[in-house]
Amino acid sequence: MSGSPVHVWYVHTMVEPEVVEVLSGCLDAAERERAAGFRDDRRRTGHIVAHAAARLILCRYLGGGPRRLRLRRENGGKPYLDGTSGLRFNMTHSGEWVLLAVSGRREVGVDVEKVEERLAPLVLRYFTAAERRLLTGTGPPRAAAAARLWTRKEACVKAAGVGMFAGLGFEVADGPVARDPGGGGVWRIHDLAAPPGYAAALAVSGAGGVRVRSRRWRLPHNARVLTDRRIP
């Protein structure tokens, strides 16, 4: 998809138990092992749906079966496809929602967060002075502003493949472009439409504009069609 828009896929993780079991067949051994380690059923379901959906969506671009995709992580934790496809992607999960950004050419990072008051103290403690000045008032408006800042910074951090601590110097208070304080380049930031009660942002490498297209991922009406295909 070289030269094409960045696609942002929205995935709702609340599905029926029988569907979760079908989707678990899309995962590799490491993903299934991690799912088995969750004691909380909701977290286990979210993990399975998130990673299965990511594999099934990536297969739309690459072809083949979801278990054949070899997903790896860089030292900073950024996921990538092992191979020569050139496809870039990034995933985020909060609450009941997963967002997956897919790009054919430019590096991407995406983040979604529930709008909660817990983020405001972190922004006030760790973010830049310009960012802290945007947190005025109390209650829901401050929580929404904090979530917006957090997702913008986290999207840049994930696109750059660095940890949150290393990326605190990204200035995301205003404007569509953030510069890597470590000299690693510039990132175009997009505030994304998010489900009610959430905030979301996308970061794309380079200062140039990019078209962003949002898509909703839905399960087949009969989820067992996945099993009927004998997922390879």
PDB file of C-alpha atoms in Angstrom:
ATOM      1  CA  MET A   1       0.000   0.000   0.000  1.00  0.00           C
ATOM      2  CA  SER A   2       2.874   2.342  -0.829  1.00  0.00           C
ATOM      3  CA  GLY A   3       1.670   5.936  -1.211  1.00  0.00           C
ATOM      4  CA  SER A   4      -1.760   5.046   0.150  1.00  0.00           C
ATOM      5  CA  PRO A   5      -3.449   6.415   3.282  1.00  0.00           C
ATOM      6  CA  VAL A   6      -2.730   5.164   6.768  1.00  0.00           C
ATOM      7  CA  HIS A   7      -5.578   2.906   7.834  1.00  0.00           C
ATOM      8  CA  VAL A   8      -6.716   2.922  11.455  1.00  0.00           C
ATOM      9  CA  TRP A   9      -8.820  -0.101  12.386  1.00  0.00           C
ATOM     10  CA  TYR A  10     -11.185   0.001  15.377  1.00  0.00           C
ATOM     11  CA  VAL A  11     -11.833  -3.325  17.117  1.00  0.00           C
ATOM     12  CA  HIS A  12     -14.344  -3.865  19.926  1.00  0.00           C
ATOM     13  CA  THR A  13     -13.139  -6.644  22.198  1.00  0.00           C
ATOM     14  CA  MET A  14     -16.417  -7.624  23.871  1.00  0.00           C
ATOM     15  CA  VAL A  15     -17.485 -10.799  22.053  1.00  0.00           C
ATOM     16  CA  GLU A  16     -19.162 -14.071  22.974  1.00  0.00           C
ATOM     17  CA  PRO A  17     -17.055 -16.780  24.703  1.00  0.00           C
ATOM     18  CA  GLU A  18     -17.401 -19.190  21.792  1.00  0.00           C
ATOM     19  CA  VAL A  19     -16.036 -16.529  19.463  1.00  0.00           C
ATOM     20  CA  VAL A  20     -13.051 -15.996  21.768  1.00  0.00           C
ATOM     21  CA  GLU A  21     -12.218 -19.691  21.529  1.00  0.00           C
ATOM     22  CA  VAL A  22     -12.375 -19.564  17.738  1.00  0.00           C
ATOM     23  CA  LEU A  23     -10.173 -16.472  17.601  1.00  0.00           C
ATOM     24  CA  SER A  24      -7.607 -18.069  19.886  1.00  0.00           C
ATOM     25  CA  GLY A  25      -6.840 -20.409  16.998  1.00  0.00           C
ATOM     26  CA  CYS A  26      -5.346 -17.434  15.136  1.00  0.00           C
ATOM     27  CA  LEU A  27      -2.646 -16.836  17.755  1.00  0.00           C
ATOM     28  CA  ASP A  28       0.878 -18.181  17.860  1.00  0.00           C
ATOM     29  CA  ALA A  29       2.202 -20.201  20.787  1.00  0.00           C
ATOM     30  CA  ALA A  30       3.630 -17.210  22.659  1.00  0.00           C
ATOM     31  CA  GLU A  31       0.368 -15.248  22.398  1.00  0.00           C
ATOM     32  CA  ARG A  32      -1.666 -18.239  23.599  1.00  0.00           C
ATOM     33  CA  GLU A  33       0.706 -18.770  26.510  1.00  0.00           C
ATOM     34  CA  ARG A  34       0.353 -15.158  27.571  1.00  0.00           C
ATOM     35  CA  ALA A  35      -3.449 -15.374  27.291  1.00  0.00           C
ATOM     36  CA  ALA A  36      -3.450 -18.413  29.550  1.00  0.00           C
ATOM     37  CA  GLY A  37      -1.587 -16.415  32.185  1.00  0.00           C
ATOM     38  CA  PHE A  38      -4.399 -13.896  32.678  1.00  0.00           C
ATOM     39  CA  ARG A  39      -6.542 -14.675  35.701  1.00  0.00           C
ATOM     40  CA  ASP A  40      -9.113 -12.047  34.801  1.00  0.00           C
ATOM     41  CA  ASP A  41     -11.461 -13.259  32.049  1.00  0.00           C
ATOM     42  CA  ARG A  42     -11.961  -9.772  30.632  1.00  0.00           C
ATOM     43  CA  ARG A  43      -8.220  -9.201  30.236  1.00  0.00           C
ATOM     44  CA  ARG A  44      -7.804 -12.639  28.695  1.00  0.00           C
ATOM     45  CA  THR A  45     -10.616 -11.954  26.222  1.00  0.00           C
ATOM     46  CA  GLY A  46      -9.177  -8.552  25.335  1.00  0.00           C
ATOM     47  CA  HIS A  47      -5.745 -10.033  24.693  1.00  0.00           C
ATOM     48  CA  ILE A  48      -7.066 -12.796  22.446  1.00  0.00           C
ATOM     49  CA  VAL A  49      -9.397 -10.554  20.439  1.00  0.00           C
ATOM     50  CA  ALA A  50      -6.752  -7.835  20.056  1.00  0.00           C
ATOM     51  CA  HIS A  51      -4.009 -10.102  18.756  1.00  0.00           C
ATOM     52  CA  ALA A  52      -6.276 -12.276  16.630  1.00  0.00           C
ATOM     53  CA  ALA A  53      -7.873  -9.223  15.017  1.00  0.00           C
ATOM     54  CA  ALA A  54      -4.446  -7.720  14.338  1.00  0.00           C
ATOM     55  CA  ARG A  55      -3.336 -10.894  12.574  1.00  0.00           C
ATOM     56  CA  LEU A  56      -6.539 -11.189  10.554  1.00  0.00           C
ATOM     57  CA  ILE A  57      -6.398  -7.525   9.515  1.00  0.00           C
ATOM     58  CA  LEU A  58      -2.737  -7.746   8.474  1.00  0.00           C
ATOM     59  CA  CYS A  59      -3.621 -10.794   6.372  1.00  0.00           C
ATOM     60  CA  ARG A  60      -5.966  -8.579   4.355  1.00  0.00           C
ATOM     61  CA  TYR A  61      -2.903  -6.732   3.120  1.00  0.00           C
ATOM     62  CA  LEU A  62      -0.442  -9.612   2.918  1.00  0.00           C
ATOM     63  CA  GLY A  63      -2.540 -12.676   2.191  1.00  0.00           C
ATOM     64  CA  GLY A  64      -1.964 -16.063   3.779  1.00  0.00           C
ATOM     65  CA  GLY A  65      -3.107 -17.337   7.147  1.00  0.00           C
ATOM     66  CA  PRO A  66      -2.875 -15.449  10.446  1.00  0.00           C
ATOM     67  CA  ARG A  67      -0.656 -17.981  12.200  1.00  0.00           C
ATOM     68  CA  ARG A  68       1.892 -17.755   9.394  1.00  0.00           C
ATOM     69  CA  LEU A  69       2.633 -14.125  10.213  1.00  0.00           C
ATOM     70  CA  ARG A  70       5.887 -13.817  12.119  1.00  0.00           C
ATOM     71  CA  LEU A  71       5.471 -10.885  14.476  1.00  0.00           C
ATOM     72  CA  ARG A  72       8.577  -9.700  16.295  1.00  0.00           C
ATOM     73  CA  ARG A  73       9.485  -6.834  18.638  1.00  0.00           C
ATOM     74  CA  GLU A  74      12.395  -4.427  18.527  1.00  0.00           C
ATOM     75  CA  ASN A  75      14.460  -3.781  21.646  1.00  0.00           C
ATOM     76  CA  GLY A  76      12.172  -0.865  22.516  1.00  0.00           C
ATOM     77  CA  GLY A  77       9.113  -3.106  22.272  1.00  0.00           C
ATOM     78  CA  LYS A  78       7.858  -1.852  18.900  1.00  0.00           C
ATOM     79  CA  PRO A  79       6.223  -4.668  16.902  1.00  0.00           C
ATOM     80  CA  TYR A  80       7.187  -5.432  13.319  1.00  0.00           C
ATOM     81  CA  LEU A  81       6.654  -8.072  10.666  1.00  0.00           C
ATOM     82  CA  ASP A  82       9.568 -10.429  10.138  1.00  0.00           C
ATOM     83  CA  GLY A  83      10.047 -10.453   6.367  1.00  0.00           C
ATOM     84  CA  THR A  84      10.339  -8.148   3.392  1.00  0.00           C
ATOM     85  CA  SER A  85       6.769  -6.876   3.000  1.00  0.00           C
ATOM     86  CA  GLY A  86       7.626  -3.335   4.154  1.00  0.00           C
ATOM     87  CA  LEU A  87       4.249  -3.046   5.862  1.00  0.00           C
ATOM     88  CA  ARG A  88       4.332  -1.012   9.070  1.00  0.00           C
ATOM     89  CA  PHE A  89       1.802  -1.352  11.862  1.00  0.00           C
ATOM     90  CA  ASN A  90       1.176  -0.476  15.477  1.00  0.00           C
ATOM     91  CA  MET A  91      -1.477  -1.531  17.976  1.00  0.00           C
ATOM     92  CA  THR A  92      -2.980  -0.121  21.163  1.00  0.00           C
ATOM     93  CA  HIS A  93      -5.516  -1.501  23.631  1.00  0.00           C
ATOM     94  CA  SER A  94      -7.451   0.206  26.422  1.00  0.00           C
ATOM     95  CA  GLY A  95     -10.660  -0.922  28.047  1.00  0.00           C
ATOM     96  CA  GLU A  96     -12.955  -2.462  25.436  1.00  0.00           C
ATOM     97  CA  TRP A  97     -11.200  -1.011  22.393  1.00  0.00           C
ATOM     98  CA  VAL A  98      -8.215  -1.886  20.237  1.00  0.00           C
ATOM     99  CA  LEU A  99      -6.848   0.357  17.488  1.00  0.00           C
ATOM    100  CA  LEU A 100      -4.515  -0.941  14.788  1.00  0.00           C
ATOM    101  CA  ALA A 101      -2.683   1.476  12.473  1.00  0.00           C
ATOM    102  CA  VAL A 102      -1.363   0.092   9.172  1.00  0.00           C
ATOM    103  CA  SER A 103       0.959   1.916   6.770  1.00  0.00           C
ATOM    104  CA  GLY A 104       2.709   0.813   3.620  1.00  0.00           C
ATOM    105  CA  ARG A 105       5.612   3.239   3.814  1.00  0.00           C
ATOM    106  CA  ARG A 106       5.846   5.438   6.924  1.00  0.00           C
ATOM    107  CA  GLU A 107       6.450   4.429  10.518  1.00  0.00           C
ATOM    108  CA  VAL A 108       3.334   4.693  12.671  1.00  0.00           C
ATOM    109  CA  GLY A 109       2.372   4.742  16.333  1.00  0.00           C
ATOM    110  CA  VAL A 110      -1.136   4.751  17.755  1.00  0.00           C
ATOM    111  CA  ASP A 111      -2.589   5.073  21.241  1.00  0.00           C
ATOM    112  CA  VAL A 112      -6.053   4.931  22.801  1.00  0.00           C
ATOM    113  CA  GLU A 113      -6.834   5.633  26.455  1.00  0.00           C
ATOM    114  CA  LYS A 114      -9.916   5.772  28.614  1.00  0.00           C
ATOM    115  CA  VAL A 115     -10.576   9.308  29.803  1.00  0.00           C
ATOM    116  CA  GLU A 116      -9.837   8.994  33.511  1.00  0.00           C
ATOM    117  CA  GLU A 117      -8.629  11.415  36.169  1.00  0.00           C
ATOM    118  CA  ARG A 118      -5.608   9.175  36.901  1.00  0.00           C
ATOM    119  CA  LEU A 119      -3.734  10.587  33.864  1.00  0.00           C
ATOM    120  CA  ALA A 120      -3.829  14.235  34.955  1.00  0.00           C
ATOM    121  CA  PRO A 121      -1.389  13.860  37.891  1.00  0.00           C
ATOM    122  CA  LEU A 122       1.058  12.023  35.626  1.00  0.00           C
ATOM    123  CA  VAL A 123       0.894  14.771  33.010  1.00  0.00           C
ATOM    124  CA  LEU A 124       1.377  17.440  35.656  1.00  0.00           C
ATOM    125  CA  ARG A 125       4.401  15.633  37.073  1.00  0.00           C
ATOM    126  CA  TYR A 126       6.243  14.428  33.987  1.00  0.00           C
ATOM    127  CA  PHE A 127       5.176  16.398  30.898  1.00  0.00           C
ATOM    128  CA  THR A 128       6.677  19.647  29.593  1.00  0.00           C
ATOM    129  CA  ALA A 129       5.748  23.086  30.919  1.00  0.00           C
ATOM    130  CA  ALA A 130       3.783  23.947  27.772  1.00  0.00           C
ATOM    131  CA  GLU A 131       1.801  20.721  28.080  1.00  0.00           C
ATOM    132  CA  ARG A 132       1.123  21.215  31.786  1.00  0.00           C
ATOM    133  CA  ARG A 133      -0.307  24.678  31.096  1.00  0.00           C
ATOM    134  CA  LEU A 134      -3.095  23.068  29.067  1.00  0.00           C
ATOM    135  CA  LEU A 135      -4.437  21.285  32.133  1.00  0.00           C
ATOM    136  CA  THR A 136      -6.717  23.884  33.646  1.00  0.00           C
ATOM    137  CA  GLY A 137      -9.734  23.444  35.859  1.00  0.00           C
ATOM    138  CA  THR A 138     -10.854  20.193  37.420  1.00  0.00           C
ATOM    139  CA  GLY A 139     -13.074  17.227  36.731  1.00  0.00           C
ATOM    140  CA  PRO A 140     -14.018  15.915  33.273  1.00  0.00           C
ATOM    141  CA  PRO A 141     -12.501  18.788  31.195  1.00  0.00           C
ATOM    142  CA  ARG A 142      -9.101  18.293  32.820  1.00  0.00           C
ATOM    143  CA  ALA A 143      -9.332  14.523  32.446  1.00  0.00           C
ATOM    144  CA  ALA A 144     -10.149  14.873  28.734  1.00  0.00           C
ATOM    145  CA  ALA A 145      -7.248  17.297  28.176  1.00  0.00           C
ATOM    146  CA  ALA A 146      -4.850  14.952  29.984  1.00  0.00           C
ATOM    147  CA  ALA A 147      -5.992  11.973  27.930  1.00  0.00           C
ATOM    148  CA  ARG A 148      -5.514  13.926  24.704  1.00  0.00           C
ATOM    149  CA  LEU A 149      -1.970  14.927  25.659  1.00  0.00           C
ATOM    150  CA  TRP A 150      -1.138  11.420  26.830  1.00  0.00           C
ATOM    151  CA  THR A 151      -2.295   9.742  23.622  1.00  0.00           C
ATOM    152  CA  ARG A 152      -0.455  12.254  21.445  1.00  0.00           C
ATOM    153  CA  LYS A 153       2.810  11.708  23.308  1.00  0.00           C
ATOM    154  CA  GLU A 154       2.372   7.935  23.556  1.00  0.00           C
ATOM    155  CA  ALA A 155       1.668   7.694  19.812  1.00  0.00           C
ATOM    156  CA  CYS A 156       4.972   9.502  19.084  1.00  0.00           C
ATOM    157  CA  VAL A 157       6.845   7.318  21.556  1.00  0.00           C
ATOM    158  CA  LYS A 158       5.457   4.142  19.990  1.00  0.00           C
ATOM    159  CA  ALA A 159       6.175   5.317  16.434  1.00  0.00           C
ATOM    160  CA  ALA A 160       9.758   6.110  17.389  1.00  0.00           C
ATOM    161  CA  GLY A 161      10.165   2.787  19.181  1.00  0.00           C
ATOM    162  CA  VAL A 162      11.427   4.268  22.446  1.00  0.00           C
ATOM    163  CA  GLY A 163      10.179   3.958  26.001  1.00  0.00           C
ATOM    164  CA  MET A 164       7.825   6.500  27.547  1.00  0.00           C
ATOM    165  CA  PHE A 165      10.555   7.858  29.837  1.00  0.00           C
ATOM    166  CA  ALA A 166      12.901   8.425  26.885  1.00  0.00           C
ATOM    167  CA  GLY A 167      10.109  10.101  24.929  1.00  0.00           C
ATOM    168  CA  LEU A 168       8.929  12.570  27.565  1.00  0.00           C
ATOM    169  CA  GLY A 169      10.689  15.380  25.691  1.00  0.00           C
ATOM    170  CA  PHE A 170       8.394  15.080  22.667  1.00  0.00           C
ATOM    171  CA  GLU A 171       6.496  18.392  22.603  1.00  0.00           C
ATOM    172  CA  VAL A 172       2.875  17.589  21.750  1.00  0.00           C
ATOM    173  CA  ALA A 173       1.005  20.511  23.308  1.00  0.00           C
ATOM    174  CA  ASP A 174       0.028  22.288  20.089  1.00  0.00           C
ATOM    175  CA  GLY A 175       0.360  21.859  16.374  1.00  0.00           C
ATOM    176  CA  PRO A 176       0.455  18.788  14.158  1.00  0.00           C
ATOM    177  CA  VAL A 177       4.224  18.155  14.247  1.00  0.00           C
ATOM    178  CA  ALA A 178       6.402  16.862  17.093  1.00  0.00           C
ATOM    179  CA  ARG A 179      10.197  16.705  16.989  1.00  0.00           C
ATOM    180  CA  ASP A 180      12.173  13.885  18.525  1.00  0.00           C
ATOM    181  CA  PRO A 181      14.302  15.469  21.287  1.00  0.00           C
ATOM    182  CA  GLY A 182      16.948  12.828  20.621  1.00  0.00           C
ATOM    183  CA  GLY A 183      17.355  13.909  17.011  1.00  0.00           C
ATOM    184  CA  GLY A 184      15.453  10.945  15.598  1.00  0.00           C
ATOM    185  CA  GLY A 185      13.233  12.916  13.237  1.00  0.00           C
ATOM    186  CA  VAL A 186       9.799  14.520  13.215  1.00  0.00           C
ATOM    187  CA  TRP A 187       6.342  13.023  13.590  1.00  0.00           C
ATOM    188  CA  ARG A 188       2.987  14.131  12.247  1.00  0.00           C
ATOM    189  CA  ILE A 189       0.283  13.836  14.912  1.00  0.00           C
ATOM    190  CA  HIS A 190      -3.401  13.252  14.250  1.00  0.00           C
ATOM    191  CA  ASP A 191      -6.093  13.401  16.923  1.00  0.00           C
ATOM    192  CA  LEU A 192      -8.360  10.493  16.076  1.00  0.00           C
ATOM    193  CA  ALA A 193     -12.085  10.111  16.524  1.00  0.00           C
ATOM    194  CA  ALA A 194     -12.542   7.862  19.541  1.00  0.00           C
ATOM    195  CA  PRO A 195     -15.442   5.973  21.121  1.00  0.00           C
ATOM    196  CA  PRO A 196     -17.288   7.856  23.885  1.00  0.00           C
ATOM    197  CA  GLY A 197     -15.168   8.069  27.013  1.00  0.00           C
ATOM    198  CA  TYR A 198     -11.878   7.527  25.170  1.00  0.00           C
ATOM    199  CA  ALA A 199      -9.159   9.614  23.515  1.00  0.00           C
ATOM    200  CA  ALA A 200      -6.939   8.450  20.648  1.00  0.00           C
ATOM    201  CA  ALA A 201      -4.049   9.727  18.540  1.00  0.00           C
ATOM    202  CA  LEU A 202      -1.870   8.634  15.641  1.00  0.00           C
ATOM    203  CA  ALA A 203       1.745   9.592  14.886  1.00  0.00           C
ATOM    204  CA  VAL A 204       3.280   9.149  11.420  1.00  0.00           C
ATOM    205  CA  SER A 205       6.941   9.632  10.526  1.00  0.00           C
ATOM    206  CA  GLY A 206       7.807  12.845   8.649  1.00  0.00           C
ATOM    207  CA  ALA A 207       6.343  16.335   8.695  1.00  0.00           C
ATOM    208  CA  GLY A 208       4.374  15.908   5.486  1.00  0.00           C
ATOM    209  CA  GLY A 209       0.631  15.431   5.553  1.00  0.00           C
ATOM    210  CA  VAL A 210      -0.961  12.029   5.253  1.00  0.00           C
ATOM    211  CA  ARG A 211      -4.487  10.840   4.657  1.00  0.00           C
ATOM    212  CA  VAL A 212      -5.940   8.821   7.516  1.00  0.00           C
ATOM    213  CA  ARG A 213      -8.850   6.477   6.941  1.00  0.00           C
ATOM    214  CA  SER A 214     -10.739   4.868   9.802  1.00  0.00           C
ATOM    215  CA  ARG A 215     -12.232   1.404   9.480  1.00  0.00           C
ATOM    216  CA  ARG A 216     -14.292  -0.726  11.858  1.00  0.00           C
ATOM    217  CA  TRP A 217     -13.303  -4.382  12.048  1.00  0.00           C
ATOM    218  CA  ARG A 218     -16.221  -6.737  12.438  1.00  0.00           C
ATOM    219  CA  LEU A 219     -16.370 -10.464  12.932  1.00  0.00           C
ATOM    220  CA  PRO A 220     -18.090 -12.562  10.275  1.00  0.00           C
ATOM    221  CA  HIS A 221     -21.759 -13.175  11.067  1.00  0.00           C
ATOM    222  CA  ASN A 222     -20.773 -16.797  11.659  1.00  0.00           C
ATOM    223  CA  ALA A 223     -17.435 -16.657  13.442  1.00  0.00           C
ATOM    224  CA  ARG A 224     -16.848 -20.331  12.779  1.00  0.00           C
ATOM    225  CA  VAL A 225     -16.110 -19.449   9.178  1.00  0.00           C
ATOM    226  CA  LEU A 226     -12.613 -18.802  10.552  1.00  0.00           C
ATOM    227  CA  THR A 227     -12.385 -22.395  11.698  1.00  0.00           C
ATOM    228  CA  ASP A 228     -13.856 -23.702   8.433  1.00  0.00           C
ATOM    229  CA  ARG A 229     -10.916 -22.144   6.612  1.00  0.00           C
ATOM    230  CA  ARG A 230      -8.571 -24.320   8.688  1.00  0.00           C
ATOM    231  CA  ILE A 231      -6.466 -21.423   9.824  1.00  0.00           C
ATOM    232  CA  PRO A 232      -2.873 -22.221   8.814  1.00  0.00           C
TER     233      PRO A 232
END
